[in-house]
Tab-separated table of C-alpha atoms in Angstrom:
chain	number	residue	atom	x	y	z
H	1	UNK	CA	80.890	82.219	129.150
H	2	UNK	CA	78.452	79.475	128.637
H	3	UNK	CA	74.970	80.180	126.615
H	4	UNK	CA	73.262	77.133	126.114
H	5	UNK	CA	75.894	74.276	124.887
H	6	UNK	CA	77.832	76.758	123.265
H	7	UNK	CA	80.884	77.862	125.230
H	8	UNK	CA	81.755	81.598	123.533
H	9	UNK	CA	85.672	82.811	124.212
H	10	UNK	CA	86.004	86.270	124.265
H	11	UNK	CA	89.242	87.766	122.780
H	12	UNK	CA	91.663	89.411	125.381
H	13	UNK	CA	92.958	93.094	124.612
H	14	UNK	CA	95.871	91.126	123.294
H	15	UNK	CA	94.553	88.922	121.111
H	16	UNK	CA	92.167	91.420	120.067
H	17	UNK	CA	94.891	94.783	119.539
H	18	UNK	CA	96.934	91.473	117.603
H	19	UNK	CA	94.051	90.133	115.294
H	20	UNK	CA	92.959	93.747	114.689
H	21	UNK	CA	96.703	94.725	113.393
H	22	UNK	CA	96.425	91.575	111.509
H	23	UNK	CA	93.553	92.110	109.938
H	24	UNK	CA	94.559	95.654	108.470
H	25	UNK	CA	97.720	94.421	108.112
H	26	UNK	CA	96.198	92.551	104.939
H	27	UNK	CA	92.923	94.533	104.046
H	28	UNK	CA	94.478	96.155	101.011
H	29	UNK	CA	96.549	93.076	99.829
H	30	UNK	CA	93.535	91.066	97.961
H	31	UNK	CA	93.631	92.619	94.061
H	32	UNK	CA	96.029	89.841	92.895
H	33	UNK	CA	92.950	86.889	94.417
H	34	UNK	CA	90.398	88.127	92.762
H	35	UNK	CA	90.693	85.567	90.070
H	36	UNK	CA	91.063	82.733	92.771
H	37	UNK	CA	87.220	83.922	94.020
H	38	UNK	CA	84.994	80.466	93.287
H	39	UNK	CA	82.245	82.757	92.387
H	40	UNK	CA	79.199	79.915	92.828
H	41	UNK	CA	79.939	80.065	95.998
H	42	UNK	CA	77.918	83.460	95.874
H	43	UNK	CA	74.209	82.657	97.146
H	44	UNK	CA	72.175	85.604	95.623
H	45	UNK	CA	73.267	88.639	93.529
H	46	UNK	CA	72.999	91.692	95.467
H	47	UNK	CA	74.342	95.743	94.648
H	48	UNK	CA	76.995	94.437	97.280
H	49	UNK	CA	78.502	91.548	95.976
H	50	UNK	CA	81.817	93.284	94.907
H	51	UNK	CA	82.178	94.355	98.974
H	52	UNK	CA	81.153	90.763	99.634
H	53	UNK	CA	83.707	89.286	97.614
H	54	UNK	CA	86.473	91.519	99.321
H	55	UNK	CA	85.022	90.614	102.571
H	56	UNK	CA	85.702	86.789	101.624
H	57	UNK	CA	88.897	87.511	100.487
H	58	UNK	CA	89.865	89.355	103.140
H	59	UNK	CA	88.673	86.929	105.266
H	60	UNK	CA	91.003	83.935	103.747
H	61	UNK	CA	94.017	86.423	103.862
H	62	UNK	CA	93.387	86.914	107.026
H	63	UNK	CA	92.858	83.573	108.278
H	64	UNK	CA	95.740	82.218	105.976
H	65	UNK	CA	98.141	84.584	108.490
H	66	UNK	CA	98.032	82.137	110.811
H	67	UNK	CA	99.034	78.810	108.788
H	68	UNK	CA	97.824	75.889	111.287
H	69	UNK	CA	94.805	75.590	113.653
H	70	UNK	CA	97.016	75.351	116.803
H	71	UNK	CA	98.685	79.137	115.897
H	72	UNK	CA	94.495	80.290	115.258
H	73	UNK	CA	93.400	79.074	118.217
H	74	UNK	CA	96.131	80.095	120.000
H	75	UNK	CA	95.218	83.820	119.016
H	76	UNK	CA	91.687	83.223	118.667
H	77	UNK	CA	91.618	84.524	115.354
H	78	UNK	CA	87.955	82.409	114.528
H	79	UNK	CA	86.091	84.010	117.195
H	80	UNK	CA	87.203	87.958	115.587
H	81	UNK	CA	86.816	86.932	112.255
H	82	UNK	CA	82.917	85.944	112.834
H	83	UNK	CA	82.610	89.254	114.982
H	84	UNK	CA	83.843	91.097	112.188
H	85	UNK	CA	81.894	89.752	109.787
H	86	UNK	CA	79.034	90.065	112.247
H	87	UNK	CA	79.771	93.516	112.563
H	88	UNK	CA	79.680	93.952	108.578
H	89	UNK	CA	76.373	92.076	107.992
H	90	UNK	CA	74.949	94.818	110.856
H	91	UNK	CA	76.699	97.816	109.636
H	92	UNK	CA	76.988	97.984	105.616
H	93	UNK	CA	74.558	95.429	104.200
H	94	UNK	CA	70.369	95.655	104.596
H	95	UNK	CA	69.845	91.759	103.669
H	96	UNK	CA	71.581	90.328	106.972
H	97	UNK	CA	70.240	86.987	106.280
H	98	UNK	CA	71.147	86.323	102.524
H	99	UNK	CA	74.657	87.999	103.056
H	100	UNK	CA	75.412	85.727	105.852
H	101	UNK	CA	74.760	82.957	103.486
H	102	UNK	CA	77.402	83.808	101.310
H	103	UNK	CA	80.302	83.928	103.528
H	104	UNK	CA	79.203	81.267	105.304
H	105	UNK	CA	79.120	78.968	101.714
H	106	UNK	CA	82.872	80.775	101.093
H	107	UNK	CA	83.800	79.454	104.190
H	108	UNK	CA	82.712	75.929	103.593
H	109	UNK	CA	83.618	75.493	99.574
H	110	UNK	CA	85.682	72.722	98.544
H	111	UNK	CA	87.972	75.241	97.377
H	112	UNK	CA	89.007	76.701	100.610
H	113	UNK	CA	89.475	73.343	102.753
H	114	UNK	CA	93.010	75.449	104.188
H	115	UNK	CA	90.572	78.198	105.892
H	116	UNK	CA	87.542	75.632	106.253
H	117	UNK	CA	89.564	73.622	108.641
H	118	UNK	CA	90.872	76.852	110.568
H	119	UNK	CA	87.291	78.537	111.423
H	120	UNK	CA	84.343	76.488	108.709
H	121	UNK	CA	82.037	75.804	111.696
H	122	UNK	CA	82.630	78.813	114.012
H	123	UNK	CA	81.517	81.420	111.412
H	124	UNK	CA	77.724	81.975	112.279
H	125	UNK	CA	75.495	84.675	113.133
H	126	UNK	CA	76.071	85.849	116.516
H	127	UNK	CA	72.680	86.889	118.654
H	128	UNK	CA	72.222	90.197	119.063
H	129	UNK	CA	72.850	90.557	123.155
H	130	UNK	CA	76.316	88.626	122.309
H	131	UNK	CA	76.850	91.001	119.787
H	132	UNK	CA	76.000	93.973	121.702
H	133	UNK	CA	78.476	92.211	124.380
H	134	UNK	CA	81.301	91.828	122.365
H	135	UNK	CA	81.095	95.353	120.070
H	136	UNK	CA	81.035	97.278	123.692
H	137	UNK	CA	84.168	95.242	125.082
H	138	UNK	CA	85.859	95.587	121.500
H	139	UNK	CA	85.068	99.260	121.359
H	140	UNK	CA	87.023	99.624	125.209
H	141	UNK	CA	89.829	97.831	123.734
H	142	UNK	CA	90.132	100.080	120.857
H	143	UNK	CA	90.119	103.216	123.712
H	144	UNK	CA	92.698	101.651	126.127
H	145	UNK	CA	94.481	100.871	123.098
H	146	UNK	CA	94.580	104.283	121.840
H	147	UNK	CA	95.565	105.358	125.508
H	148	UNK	CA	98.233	102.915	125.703
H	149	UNK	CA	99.935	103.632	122.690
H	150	UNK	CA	99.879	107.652	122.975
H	151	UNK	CA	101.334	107.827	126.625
H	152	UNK	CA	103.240	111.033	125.805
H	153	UNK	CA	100.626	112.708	123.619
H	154	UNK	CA	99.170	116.422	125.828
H	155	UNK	CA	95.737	114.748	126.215
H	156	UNK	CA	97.294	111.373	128.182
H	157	UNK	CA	94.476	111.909	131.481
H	158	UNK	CA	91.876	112.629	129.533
H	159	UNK	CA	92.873	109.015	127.448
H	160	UNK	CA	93.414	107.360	130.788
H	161	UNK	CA	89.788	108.594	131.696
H	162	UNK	CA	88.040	107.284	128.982
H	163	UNK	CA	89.599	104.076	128.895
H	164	UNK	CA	88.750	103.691	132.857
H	165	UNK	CA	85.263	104.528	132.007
H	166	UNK	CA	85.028	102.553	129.092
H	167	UNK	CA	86.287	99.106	131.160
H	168	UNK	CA	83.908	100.133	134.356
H	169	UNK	CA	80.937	100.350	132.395
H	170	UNK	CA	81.870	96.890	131.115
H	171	UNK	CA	82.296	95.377	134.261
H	172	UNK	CA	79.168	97.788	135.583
H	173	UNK	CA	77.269	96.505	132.702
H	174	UNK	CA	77.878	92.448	132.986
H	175	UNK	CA	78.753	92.034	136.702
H	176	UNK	CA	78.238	88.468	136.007
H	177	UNK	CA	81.094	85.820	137.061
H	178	UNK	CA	81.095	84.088	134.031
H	179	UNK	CA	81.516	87.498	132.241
H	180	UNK	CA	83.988	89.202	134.247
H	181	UNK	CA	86.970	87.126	133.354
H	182	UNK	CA	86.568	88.093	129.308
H	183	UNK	CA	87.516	91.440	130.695
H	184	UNK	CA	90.362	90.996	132.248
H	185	UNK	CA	93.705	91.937	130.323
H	186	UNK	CA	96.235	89.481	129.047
H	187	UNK	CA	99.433	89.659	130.482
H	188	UNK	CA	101.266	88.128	127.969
């Protein structure tokens, strides 16, 4: 999809069911890198900045999984990392602007050049239509994934029915060409 210069690449349900087990995969595995955190990296002192730091942490964990660029890209693990962290900013923190700030200068520290190499200039804030976008196609995913992996639970149509709805009010929703092919499910 192109907005302006910037070409945005949507994560398949693949890449997005994979990145999402990755991610929890490691959410409760930071404790032992606290000590590693380069804490003037933190732009302004907030009641959040312990969540903040295990956001960061999180976030190099994560991003760390994948070991080179060409394994990242391959599993577009940049573009769910800055929706997540999008998604964080919107959803637990009420200074958007000055939070942003400090993952972005986590990112880009001299002390992370491994995970500033992976993702450093694709971390940004994303505008709020994109967002919108994006949390709507995630939040199908998350349905048809819940469908797909309870085929033989008692409430399988009702599953299948929600995850039909949830991809046609996608496509309903962004008919446009451009759009339409971020929807469509990876086969591999």
């Amino acid at each position: 999809m192109e907005e302006g210069h910037n070409k945005y690449i949507y994560n398949s349900f693949n890449e997005y069911i994979s990145n999402y087990g990755t991610f929890k995969h490691i959410q409760g595995a930071i404790r032992p890198y606290y000590e590693s955190f380069p804490y003037n990296v933190i732009v302004e002192e907030t009641e959040h900045t312990e969540s903040i730091i295990r956001d960061c942490l999180r976030l190099r964990l994560y991003l760390l999984k994948f070991a080179t660029k060409e394994t990242c890209e391959k599993k577009n693990c940049c573009e769910y990392v800055n929706y997540l962290l999008n998604y964080y900013i919107r959803n637990y923190y009420e200074s958007q602007k000055s939070i942003f700030k400090n993952y972005t200068s986590y990112m880009n520290d001299d002390s992370n050049h491994d995970i500033k190499e992976l993702c450093g200039s694709k971390i940004n804030d994303i505008d709020d239509n994109r967002y919108e976008k994006i949390s709507k196609l995630y939040s199908g995913y998350e349905i048809c994934e819940h469908f797909i992996s309870n085929k033989h639970d008692s409430r399988t149509c009702s599953l299948a029915k929600s995850c039909s709805f949830a991809y046609n009010d996608i496509i309903t929703t962004h008919p446009e060409l451009n759009d339409v092919k971020f929807y469509i499910y990876s086969s591999n």
